[in-house]
Short mmCIF file of C-alpha atoms and ligand atoms in Angstrom, two decimals:
data_model
loop_
_atom_site.label_atom_id
_atom_site.label_comp_id
_atom_site.label_asym_id
_atom_site.label_seq_id
_atom_site.Cartn_x
_atom_site.Cartn_y
_atom_site.Cartn_z
CA UNK A 1 121.23 -31.25 88.17
CA UNK A 2 121.49 -34.85 89.27
CA UNK A 3 119.06 -37.39 88.71
CA UNK A 4 117.66 -39.12 92.08
CA UNK A 5 119.47 -42.34 90.87
CA UNK A 6 122.67 -40.54 90.69
CA UNK A 7 122.30 -39.65 94.35
CA UNK A 8 121.74 -43.14 95.64
CA UNK A 9 124.12 -44.78 97.99
CA UNK A 10 123.69 -48.42 98.63
CA UNK A 11 122.08 -49.15 102.15
CA UNK A 12 121.21 -45.37 102.71
CA UNK A 13 118.03 -45.83 104.61
CA UNK A 14 114.91 -43.39 105.55
CA UNK A 15 113.69 -45.27 107.88
CA UNK A 16 114.91 -48.16 110.07
CA UNK A 17 112.55 -51.04 111.22
CA UNK A 18 112.93 -53.27 114.33
CA UNK A 19 114.07 -56.70 114.02
CA UNK A 20 111.38 -58.94 112.89
CA UNK A 21 110.01 -60.78 115.80
CA UNK A 22 107.60 -63.24 113.90
CA UNK A 23 108.29 -66.14 111.71
CA UNK A 24 109.37 -65.06 108.06
CA UNK A 25 107.03 -66.36 105.54
CA UNK A 26 108.58 -67.26 102.06
CA UNK A 27 106.86 -66.25 99.23
CA UNK A 28 105.46 -68.54 96.42
CA UNK A 29 108.44 -69.02 94.11
CA UNK A 30 106.31 -67.80 90.98
CA UNK A 31 105.57 -64.74 92.90
CA UNK A 32 109.36 -63.73 93.78
CA UNK A 33 111.36 -61.15 92.20
CA UNK A 34 113.98 -62.43 90.09
CA UNK A 35 116.48 -59.31 90.50
CA UNK A 36 116.66 -56.80 93.36
CA UNK A 37 114.00 -53.65 92.89
CA UNK A 38 116.37 -50.84 91.85
CA UNK A 39 115.19 -48.08 93.82
CA UNK A 40 117.01 -45.04 94.35
CA UNK A 41 118.26 -45.08 98.14
CA UNK A 42 118.70 -41.60 99.80
CA UNK A 43 118.14 -39.94 102.81
CA UNK A 44 115.06 -37.97 103.70
CA UNK A 45 116.84 -34.51 103.33
CA UNK A 46 118.01 -35.62 99.76
CA UNK A 47 114.74 -36.55 98.59
CA UNK A 48 113.29 -33.11 100.02
CA UNK A 49 116.43 -31.18 98.38
CA UNK A 50 115.73 -33.18 95.26
CA UNK A 51 112.09 -32.47 94.75
CA UNK A 52 112.31 -28.92 95.96
CA UNK A 53 114.81 -28.51 93.20
CA UNK A 54 112.74 -29.72 90.75
CA UNK A 55 109.84 -27.66 91.74
CA UNK A 56 112.32 -24.65 91.43
CA UNK A 57 113.38 -25.36 87.92
CA UNK A 58 109.80 -25.99 86.68
CA UNK A 59 107.33 -23.43 85.55
CA UNK A 60 103.73 -23.63 86.58
CA UNK A 61 100.89 -21.23 87.20
CA UNK A 62 102.24 -20.61 90.59
CA UNK A 63 105.27 -18.98 88.90
CA UNK A 64 103.71 -16.76 86.39
CA UNK A 65 101.73 -15.82 83.64
CA UNK A 66 100.74 -19.05 81.51
CA UNK A 67 98.54 -17.94 78.46
CA UNK A 68 98.61 -21.60 76.83
CA UNK A 69 96.01 -21.43 74.13
CA UNK A 70 93.29 -24.07 74.30
CA UNK A 71 94.63 -25.28 77.65
CA UNK A 72 92.92 -22.87 80.09
CA UNK A 73 96.13 -22.89 82.68
CA UNK A 74 93.88 -21.07 85.48
CA UNK A 75 95.17 -20.93 88.91
CA UNK A 76 93.83 -24.19 91.11
CA UNK A 77 92.47 -22.62 94.42
CA UNK A 78 94.07 -24.48 97.54
CA UNK A 79 90.80 -25.18 99.21
CA UNK A 80 90.41 -27.68 96.11
CA UNK A 81 93.27 -29.87 97.46
CA UNK A 82 92.32 -29.30 101.28
CA UNK A 83 88.80 -30.93 100.44
CA UNK A 84 90.81 -33.68 98.45
CA UNK A 85 92.78 -34.26 101.70
CA UNK A 86 89.89 -35.27 103.88
CA UNK A 87 90.47 -38.84 105.06
CA UNK A 88 86.91 -39.91 104.24
CA UNK A 89 87.93 -38.90 100.78
CA UNK A 90 91.61 -39.64 100.40
CA UNK A 91 92.25 -42.83 102.61
CA UNK A 92 89.56 -45.11 100.80
CA UNK A 93 89.75 -48.15 98.66
CA UNK A 94 87.93 -48.66 95.59
CA UNK A 95 86.93 -52.13 96.59
CA UNK A 96 85.15 -50.75 99.85
CA UNK A 97 81.76 -51.87 100.26
CA UNK A 98 79.45 -49.22 99.15
CA UNK A 99 78.08 -48.71 102.70
CA UNK A 100 81.21 -47.74 103.86
CA UNK A 101 81.98 -44.87 101.38
CA UNK A 102 78.22 -43.17 100.80
CA UNK A 103 79.86 -39.41 101.42
CA UNK A 104 82.39 -40.16 98.34
CA UNK A 105 79.38 -41.57 96.40
CA UNK A 106 77.36 -38.75 97.15
CA UNK A 107 80.46 -36.49 95.94
CA UNK A 108 80.30 -38.19 92.57
CA UNK A 109 76.32 -37.78 92.65
CA UNK A 110 76.67 -34.12 93.26
CA UNK A 111 79.21 -33.85 90.71
CA UNK A 112 77.47 -35.44 88.11
CA UNK A 113 74.23 -33.15 88.88
CA UNK A 114 76.13 -29.96 88.53
CA UNK A 115 78.11 -30.91 85.42
CA UNK A 116 74.76 -32.28 83.82
CA UNK A 117 73.05 -28.93 84.67
CA UNK A 118 76.19 -26.95 83.45
CA UNK A 119 76.11 -28.78 79.97
CA UNK A 120 72.63 -29.56 79.80
CA UNK A 121 72.78 -33.24 79.72
CA UNK A 122 71.13 -35.80 81.26
CA UNK A 123 73.97 -38.26 82.87
CA UNK A 124 77.63 -38.40 83.21
CA UNK A 125 80.49 -40.84 83.88
CA UNK A 126 83.54 -39.92 85.39
CA UNK A 127 85.74 -42.81 84.06
CA UNK A 128 87.66 -41.45 81.30
CA UNK A 129 91.32 -40.07 82.70
CA UNK A 130 91.63 -36.83 80.05
CA UNK A 131 89.79 -35.23 77.45
CA UNK A 132 91.12 -37.62 74.81
CA UNK A 133 89.89 -40.54 76.55
CA UNK A 134 86.39 -38.76 76.98
CA UNK A 135 86.29 -38.34 73.20
CA UNK A 136 87.17 -41.76 72.59
CA UNK A 137 84.30 -42.93 75.36
CA UNK A 138 81.96 -40.46 73.61
CA UNK A 139 82.51 -41.84 70.11
CA UNK A 140 82.12 -45.43 71.18
CA UNK A 141 78.69 -44.20 72.91
CA UNK A 142 77.88 -42.85 69.30
CA UNK A 143 78.96 -45.91 67.77
CA UNK A 144 76.99 -48.45 70.21
CA UNK A 145 73.86 -46.37 69.62
CA UNK A 146 74.11 -46.45 65.62
CA UNK A 147 74.90 -50.31 66.35
CA UNK A 148 72.05 -51.12 68.51
CA UNK A 149 69.61 -49.85 65.92
CA UNK A 150 71.56 -51.96 63.00
CA UNK A 151 72.51 -48.61 61.49
CA UNK A 152 76.06 -50.08 60.49
CA UNK A 153 76.45 -48.17 57.45
CA UNK A 154 77.67 -45.00 59.08
CA UNK A 155 81.17 -45.05 59.42
CA UNK A 156 82.05 -41.46 59.13
CA UNK A 157 82.96 -38.51 61.31
CA UNK A 158 83.12 -35.07 60.41
CA UNK A 159 85.51 -32.66 61.84
CA UNK A 160 86.46 -29.06 61.26
CA UNK A 161 90.09 -28.27 59.89
CA UNK A 162 90.42 -26.37 62.84
CA UNK A 163 90.04 -29.17 65.49
CA UNK A 164 92.19 -30.60 67.81
CA UNK A 165 94.33 -33.31 66.50
CA UNK A 166 92.72 -35.75 69.36
CA UNK A 167 89.49 -35.48 67.27
CA UNK A 168 90.46 -37.18 64.03
CA UNK A 169 92.71 -39.60 66.02
CA UNK A 170 89.56 -40.45 68.11
CA UNK A 171 87.39 -41.10 65.19
CA UNK A 172 90.34 -43.57 63.56
CA UNK A 173 90.39 -45.07 66.93
CA UNK A 174 87.11 -46.57 66.94
CA UNK A 175 87.32 -47.38 63.06
CA UNK A 176 85.52 -44.30 61.72
CA UNK A 177 86.75 -42.31 58.74
CA UNK A 178 87.34 -38.77 59.37
CA UNK A 179 85.96 -36.25 56.79
CA UNK A 180 87.81 -33.02 57.32
CA UNK A 181 85.50 -29.82 56.91
CA UNK A 182 87.22 -26.68 55.53
CA UNK A 183 86.58 -23.66 57.63
CA UNK A 184 85.35 -20.57 55.95
CA UNK A 185 87.47 -17.32 55.79
CA UNK A 186 86.08 -15.90 59.16
CA UNK A 187 87.24 -19.17 60.97
CA UNK A 188 83.96 -20.33 61.34
CA UNK A 189 81.91 -23.86 59.85
CA UNK A 190 80.88 -23.30 56.26
CA UNK A 191 77.28 -24.46 56.13
CA UNK A 192 77.18 -25.38 52.34
CA UNK A 193 80.35 -27.72 52.93
CA UNK A 194 78.83 -29.18 55.99
CA UNK A 195 75.22 -30.10 53.93
CA UNK A 196 77.47 -31.35 51.52
CA UNK A 197 79.43 -33.62 53.73
CA UNK A 198 76.44 -35.22 55.68
CA UNK A 199 74.73 -38.35 54.35
CA UNK A 200 73.84 -41.77 55.11
CA UNK A 201 77.23 -42.54 55.88
CA UNK A 202 77.65 -39.76 58.58
CA UNK A 203 77.79 -41.26 62.20
CA UNK A 204 78.53 -37.82 63.56
CA UNK A 205 80.08 -34.62 63.95
CA UNK A 206 83.15 -33.42 66.47
CA UNK A 207 82.78 -29.75 66.82
CA UNK A 208 84.29 -27.39 69.53
CA UNK A 209 82.65 -24.57 70.41
CA UNK A 210 83.94 -21.85 70.72
CA UNK A 211 86.15 -23.39 68.21
CA UNK A 212 89.86 -23.72 68.34
CA UNK A 213 90.70 -20.00 66.92
CA UNK A 214 88.51 -18.67 69.98
CA UNK A 215 85.21 -18.12 67.97
CA UNK A 216 81.74 -18.69 68.70
CA UNK A 217 79.99 -20.78 65.92
CA UNK A 218 77.06 -18.50 65.49
CA UNK A 219 75.02 -21.22 63.57
CA UNK A 220 75.43 -23.55 65.78
CA UNK A 221 71.74 -24.42 65.86
CA UNK A 222 71.80 -24.94 62.18
CA UNK A 223 74.93 -26.86 62.27
CA UNK A 224 73.53 -29.62 64.60
CA UNK A 225 70.32 -29.78 62.58
CA UNK A 226 72.21 -30.50 59.68
CA UNK A 227 73.92 -33.55 61.06
CA UNK A 228 70.79 -34.68 62.97
CA UNK A 229 68.64 -34.43 59.80
CA UNK A 230 71.14 -36.84 58.18
CA UNK A 231 70.85 -39.43 61.29
CA UNK A 232 74.54 -38.38 62.66
CA UNK A 233 74.75 -37.48 66.22
CA UNK A 234 76.59 -34.45 67.56
CA UNK A 235 79.35 -34.57 69.61
CA UNK A 236 80.84 -31.17 71.54
CA UNK A 237 84.64 -31.10 72.38
CA UNK A 238 84.37 -29.16 75.80
CA UNK A 239 87.73 -28.28 76.04
CA UNK A 240 86.83 -24.55 75.53
CA UNK A 241 83.84 -24.52 78.10
CA UNK A 242 85.72 -22.12 79.92
CA UNK A 243 84.29 -19.58 77.78
CA UNK A 244 81.01 -20.12 78.04
CA UNK A 245 80.04 -22.12 81.35
CA UNK A 246 76.97 -20.93 83.09
CA UNK A 247 76.19 -18.91 80.00
CA UNK A 248 75.28 -21.25 77.03
CA UNK A 249 74.60 -25.25 77.58
CA UNK A 250 75.83 -27.93 74.65
CA UNK A 251 72.79 -29.79 75.35
CA UNK A 252 70.43 -26.72 74.44
CA UNK A 253 72.77 -26.34 71.28
CA UNK A 254 71.69 -29.61 70.27
CA UNK A 255 74.61 -31.88 71.15
CA UNK A 256 73.99 -35.73 72.16
CA UNK A 257 77.51 -36.15 73.98
CA UNK A 258 80.16 -33.84 75.21
CA UNK A 259 83.23 -34.14 77.20
CA UNK A 260 84.64 -31.83 79.79
CA UNK A 261 88.58 -31.17 80.71
CA UNK A 262 88.26 -31.03 84.36
CA UNK A 263 91.75 -29.77 84.51
CA UNK A 264 91.18 -27.19 82.26
CA UNK A 265 87.59 -25.65 83.14
CA UNK A 266 87.17 -26.74 86.87
CA UNK A 267 90.43 -25.96 88.09
CA UNK A 268 92.05 -29.07 88.83
CA UNK A 269 95.95 -29.60 87.87
CA UNK A 270 97.38 -30.48 84.49
CA UNK A 271 100.08 -32.54 83.36
CA UNK A 272 102.99 -33.57 85.60
CA UNK A 273 100.62 -31.88 88.64
CA UNK A 274 97.66 -34.33 87.18
CA UNK A 275 96.02 -36.99 86.68
CA UNK A 276 93.48 -35.37 84.67
CA UNK A 277 89.95 -36.33 84.30
CA UNK A 278 87.81 -35.85 81.25
CA UNK A 279 84.41 -37.09 82.22
CA UNK A 280 81.44 -37.18 79.50
CA UNK A 281 78.03 -35.97 79.72
CA UNK A 282 75.22 -37.40 77.31
CA UNK A 283 71.62 -37.36 76.47
CA UNK A 284 69.03 -39.74 78.14
CA UNK A 285 69.19 -42.04 74.88
CA UNK A 286 72.53 -42.77 75.35
CA UNK A 287 72.66 -43.88 78.74
CA UNK A 288 72.16 -47.26 78.34
CA UNK A 289 75.52 -47.71 76.57
CA UNK A 290 77.59 -45.58 79.53
CA UNK A 291 80.51 -47.06 81.04
CA UNK A 292 80.25 -48.94 84.27
CA UNK A 293 79.89 -47.65 88.06
CA UNK A 294 77.60 -44.53 87.49
CA UNK A 295 76.34 -43.35 91.12
CA UNK A 296 72.56 -43.35 91.65
CA UNK A 297 70.59 -42.38 94.74
CA UNK A 298 68.44 -45.32 95.96
CA UNK A 299 65.87 -45.57 99.03
CA UNK A 300 68.62 -47.08 100.81
CA UNK A 301 71.55 -44.77 99.68
CA UNK A 302 74.15 -44.33 97.01
CA UNK A 303 74.91 -47.21 94.74
CA UNK A 304 76.82 -48.11 91.94
CA UNK A 305 74.99 -48.97 88.21
CA UNK A 306 75.95 -50.39 85.40
CA UNK A 307 73.81 -49.54 82.09
CA UNK A 308 72.23 -52.63 80.53
CA UNK A 309 73.90 -52.13 77.30
CA UNK A 310 77.39 -50.56 78.77
CA UNK A 311 80.36 -50.16 76.39
CA UNK A 312 82.32 -51.54 79.41
CA UNK A 313 85.13 -49.90 81.19
CA UNK A 314 87.41 -47.19 80.13
CA UNK A 315 89.32 -46.81 82.95
CA UNK A 316 89.77 -48.85 86.15
CA UNK A 317 86.99 -48.35 88.81
CA UNK A 318 85.55 -44.95 88.96
CA UNK A 319 88.03 -42.96 87.28
CA UNK A 320 90.10 -40.12 89.27
CA UNK A 321 88.17 -39.42 92.15
CA UNK A 322 89.79 -37.02 93.93
CA UNK A 323 90.34 -34.98 91.03
CA UNK A 324 86.46 -35.09 90.58
CA UNK A 325 86.29 -33.82 94.65
CA UNK A 326 88.49 -30.77 93.31
CA UNK A 327 86.21 -29.83 90.51
CA UNK A 328 83.05 -30.07 93.05
CA UNK A 329 84.82 -28.08 95.34
CA UNK A 330 85.62 -25.51 92.64
CA UNK A 331 82.02 -25.53 91.47
CA UNK A 332 80.62 -25.06 94.91
CA UNK A 333 82.96 -22.41 95.77
CA UNK A 334 82.01 -20.17 92.75
CA UNK A 335 78.45 -21.23 92.97
CA UNK A 336 75.55 -20.17 90.47
CA UNK A 337 76.63 -16.55 90.17
CA UNK A 338 80.58 -17.07 89.84
CA UNK A 339 80.52 -19.78 87.18
CA UNK A 340 79.08 -17.64 84.74
CA UNK A 341 81.28 -14.68 85.94
CA UNK A 342 84.65 -16.73 85.83
CA UNK A 343 83.48 -17.30 82.01
CA UNK A 344 82.74 -13.80 81.30
CA UNK A 345 86.03 -12.48 82.91
CA UNK A 346 88.04 -15.00 80.81
CA UNK A 347 86.41 -13.41 77.71
CA UNK A 348 87.23 -10.13 79.00
CA UNK A 349 90.70 -10.71 79.60
CA UNK A 350 91.15 -12.12 76.27
CA UNK A 351 89.56 -9.43 74.34
CA UNK A 352 91.20 -6.83 76.35
CA UNK A 353 94.94 -8.41 75.23
CA UNK A 354 93.67 -8.99 71.61
CA UNK A 355 92.69 -5.25 71.65
CA UNK A 356 95.98 -4.11 72.94
CA UNK A 357 98.07 -6.07 70.65
CA UNK A 358 96.01 -5.81 67.45
CA UNK A 359 97.58 -3.07 66.09
CA UNK A 360 101.07 -4.38 66.36
CA UNK A 361 100.66 -8.00 65.87
CA UNK A 362 98.28 -9.50 63.06
CA UNK A 363 95.10 -11.09 64.78
CA UNK A 364 94.34 -14.33 62.69
CA UNK A 365 90.44 -13.34 62.72
CA UNK A 366 88.65 -10.09 62.79
CA UNK A 367 86.17 -9.07 65.65
CA UNK A 368 85.42 -10.07 69.37
CA UNK A 369 86.96 -13.29 70.45
CA UNK A 370 85.75 -15.66 73.22
CA UNK A 371 88.54 -16.75 75.92
CA UNK A 372 91.34 -17.07 73.76
CA UNK A 373 92.74 -15.27 70.26
CA UNK A 374 95.29 -16.38 67.72
CA UNK A 375 97.90 -14.34 66.35
CA UNK A 376 99.67 -14.99 63.10
CA UNK A 377 103.19 -13.79 62.94
CA UNK A 378 103.81 -14.59 58.81
CA UNK A 379 104.50 -11.04 58.20
CA UNK A 380 106.85 -10.59 60.83
CA UNK A 381 108.81 -13.87 59.54
CA UNK A 382 108.82 -12.63 56.18
CA UNK A 383 110.14 -8.97 57.25
CA UNK A 384 112.92 -10.17 59.83
CA UNK A 385 113.21 -13.82 59.79
CA UNK A 386 111.77 -14.06 63.61
CA UNK A 387 109.23 -16.84 63.82
CA UNK A 388 106.40 -17.52 66.29
CA UNK A 389 108.87 -19.98 67.97
CA UNK A 390 111.71 -17.31 68.69
CA UNK A 391 109.22 -14.97 69.98
CA UNK A 392 107.81 -17.72 72.12
CA UNK A 393 111.59 -18.10 73.35
CA UNK A 394 111.62 -14.51 74.07
CA UNK A 395 108.80 -14.89 76.55
CA UNK A 396 110.75 -17.31 78.56
CA UNK A 397 113.13 -14.71 79.10
CA UNK A 398 110.56 -12.24 80.71
CA UNK A 399 109.07 -15.01 83.31
CA UNK A 400 106.55 -15.91 81.16
CA UNK A 401 105.19 -19.30 79.62
CA UNK A 402 104.62 -19.05 76.12
CA UNK A 403 101.26 -19.38 74.54
CA UNK A 404 100.45 -22.26 72.42
CA UNK A 405 102.55 -22.30 69.25
CA UNK A 406 101.76 -23.61 65.69
CA UNK A 407 98.39 -24.36 66.37
CA UNK A 408 95.78 -24.70 64.91
CA UNK A 409 97.26 -25.93 61.74
CA UNK A 410 95.06 -23.63 59.79
CA UNK A 411 96.79 -20.32 60.94
CA UNK A 412 100.50 -19.99 59.61
CA UNK A 413 103.13 -18.89 62.26
CA UNK A 414 100.40 -19.20 65.14
CA UNK A 415 100.39 -18.02 68.62
CA UNK A 416 97.47 -18.95 70.37
CA UNK A 417 96.85 -16.81 73.83
CA UNK A 418 94.35 -17.75 76.40
CA UNK A 419 95.04 -15.63 79.57
CA UNK A 420 92.18 -17.22 81.40
CA UNK A 421 90.00 -15.06 84.38
CA UNK A 422 92.47 -15.63 87.16
CA UNK A 423 95.16 -12.88 86.00
CA UNK A 424 95.02 -9.40 87.05
CA UNK A 425 95.33 -6.35 84.87
CA UNK A 426 98.81 -5.73 86.02
CA UNK A 427 99.71 -9.13 84.66
CA UNK A 428 97.89 -8.53 81.43
CA UNK A 429 99.53 -5.14 81.01
CA UNK A 430 102.96 -6.53 81.73
CA UNK A 431 102.50 -9.44 79.32
CA UNK A 432 101.19 -6.89 76.58
CA UNK A 433 104.47 -4.92 77.01
CA UNK A 434 106.48 -7.88 76.45
CA UNK A 435 104.78 -8.75 73.42
CA UNK A 436 105.37 -5.08 72.17
CA UNK A 437 108.96 -5.32 73.34
CA UNK A 438 109.63 -8.30 71.59
CA UNK A 439 107.87 -7.22 68.63
CA UNK A 440 110.24 -3.97 68.19
CA UNK A 441 112.98 -5.97 68.98
CA UNK A 442 112.20 -8.49 66.06
CA UNK A 443 112.57 -5.78 63.68
CA UNK A 444 115.62 -3.51 65.33
CA UNK A 445 117.85 -6.66 66.29
CA UNK A 446 116.23 -9.76 64.83
CA UNK A 447 119.46 -11.81 65.74
CA UNK A 448 119.04 -11.23 69.18
CA UNK A 449 115.53 -12.42 69.33
CA UNK A 450 116.91 -15.42 67.56
CA UNK A 451 119.39 -16.26 70.15
CA UNK A 452 116.54 -16.18 73.21
CA UNK A 453 115.84 -17.69 75.79
CA UNK A 454 119.19 -16.22 77.40
CA UNK A 455 117.80 -15.99 80.93
CA UNK A 456 116.77 -19.86 81.37
CA UNK A 457 118.85 -22.87 82.95
CA UNK A 458 118.30 -24.57 79.67
CA UNK A 459 118.83 -22.37 76.68
CA UNK A 460 117.48 -23.89 73.27
CA UNK A 461 116.67 -27.20 72.87
CA UNK A 462 117.05 -29.59 70.24
CA UNK A 463 113.29 -30.21 69.69
CA UNK A 464 113.57 -32.51 67.07
CA UNK A 465 115.77 -34.82 68.76
CA UNK A 466 113.69 -34.58 72.01
CA UNK A 467 110.48 -35.30 70.25
CA UNK A 468 111.96 -38.29 67.72
CA UNK A 469 114.70 -39.85 70.52
CA UNK A 470 113.43 -38.99 74.03
CA UNK A 471 115.11 -40.78 76.62
CA UNK A 472 112.61 -41.12 79.57
CA UNK A 473 114.05 -43.85 81.73
CA UNK A 474 117.30 -43.96 83.83
CA UNK A 475 119.75 -46.47 82.37
CA UNK A 476 121.89 -47.97 85.11
CA UNK A 477 125.55 -48.77 84.40
CA UNK A 478 125.32 -52.44 84.54
CA UNK A 479 122.50 -52.03 81.58
C1 PLP B 1 92.97 -29.97 75.63
C2 PLP B 1 92.24 -30.45 74.46
C3 PLP B 1 91.81 -31.84 74.30
C4 PLP B 1 92.50 -33.09 74.70
O1 PLP B 1 92.26 -32.90 76.08
P1 PLP B 1 93.38 -33.60 76.87
O2 PLP B 1 92.79 -33.58 78.46
O3 PLP B 1 94.55 -33.20 76.83
O4 PLP B 1 93.25 -35.20 76.76
C5 PLP B 1 90.68 -31.88 73.19
N1 PLP B 1 90.43 -30.96 72.45
C6 PLP B 1 90.72 -29.80 72.80
C7 PLP B 1 90.09 -28.37 71.90
C8 PLP B 1 91.44 -29.59 73.48
O5 PLP B 1 91.99 -28.01 73.81
#
């Protein structure tokens, strides 16, 4: 498929403007372009075909099953987009006077109320653009809090070994050292190791619950108590909230700060379909440090407020507002009954798949899982040479997106499966059959499995080169 730049023909217009009938004003020299802006010049029909072809060659939740563990690839109801397209939300500008955008501000206010209720927090900021930036913002709050008390010897963040890579990355971004906490054989936090790890240098703990292998931390109250008793704060990585929303709340588990991945749990688009949104919630004592522009309700309407010891802005203006509108729509559509039911169904779907696969594949951890579970293909690899990557490629041939691979690091040859609540039993049964079929093929015809995918437009790509030398911009001939 050609790039849009390759379709470009000089002077091919999409629209024609009438002759100018007013004097032409010259731009000041320092503001004018030194070189023509090289935009692709294509007709509307070529443009339309180009994007339609791109969509046809992509795979998303609207194409098929997408059990990408930890990413919660649920269906995004179209009503979310409809609400975000309302002119009062879509056609406003961040610099407009507050009096002219009271409805939009109320949407922020309402989203904050509802998400605070769901997480058990006292306030939220919507500035962070994704989970990772939410983590950064949250740990900056924790640091600002310790510093405001002159408690500056605290420079370590404790992170379990199964954590998402963004957790230790966040800690190092704010100049904290990461203490890696080994998990117990059952995949959960080792309380004795945690007691050994905490001390006067503990700034905080970053924890995902249910954790990244899909297990709920039974000792969660004890975990947060150990950290608090040592003077540290507790950060909840809320990426897995889809397992527990409306049932248990991070605030009640003892956490002080939480980030949400709106684009995971609250049904707004991911990645290329984004942008994302990673609001954070905090307890009252951290509110003075929140980023700028929190919406508050006053006697004369909604207003933006800046906390007195704010850490500043982490993103321009108010974050990705229209994504917040989509999430608010989702919450209001599901309501108080629908929110916990979505989570219960997500957990049920994961357990159904785990149960159907557990006698054929090795499940990494015994017992019930939450919204996702991890397979370990170590034995299959030893027996047949077929790896987790090969199985993932085989799924592509069957119209499925692969699960998350080789994560978390603590599980060898990992495939992490998260079906989400929006898939039907028929879809789950189809996926289970495909997994079984590939398992059989691995033992019967391993070489054929290693050839997969054979039905896709592009077959195996050189992933190392793609990661090490990505070509992300078009090079014009002249360059
Ligand atoms: C997805 C995820 C993140 C990062 O969130 P982004 O929105 O992708 O930046 C952090 N932690 C966990 C456990 C996640 O699954």
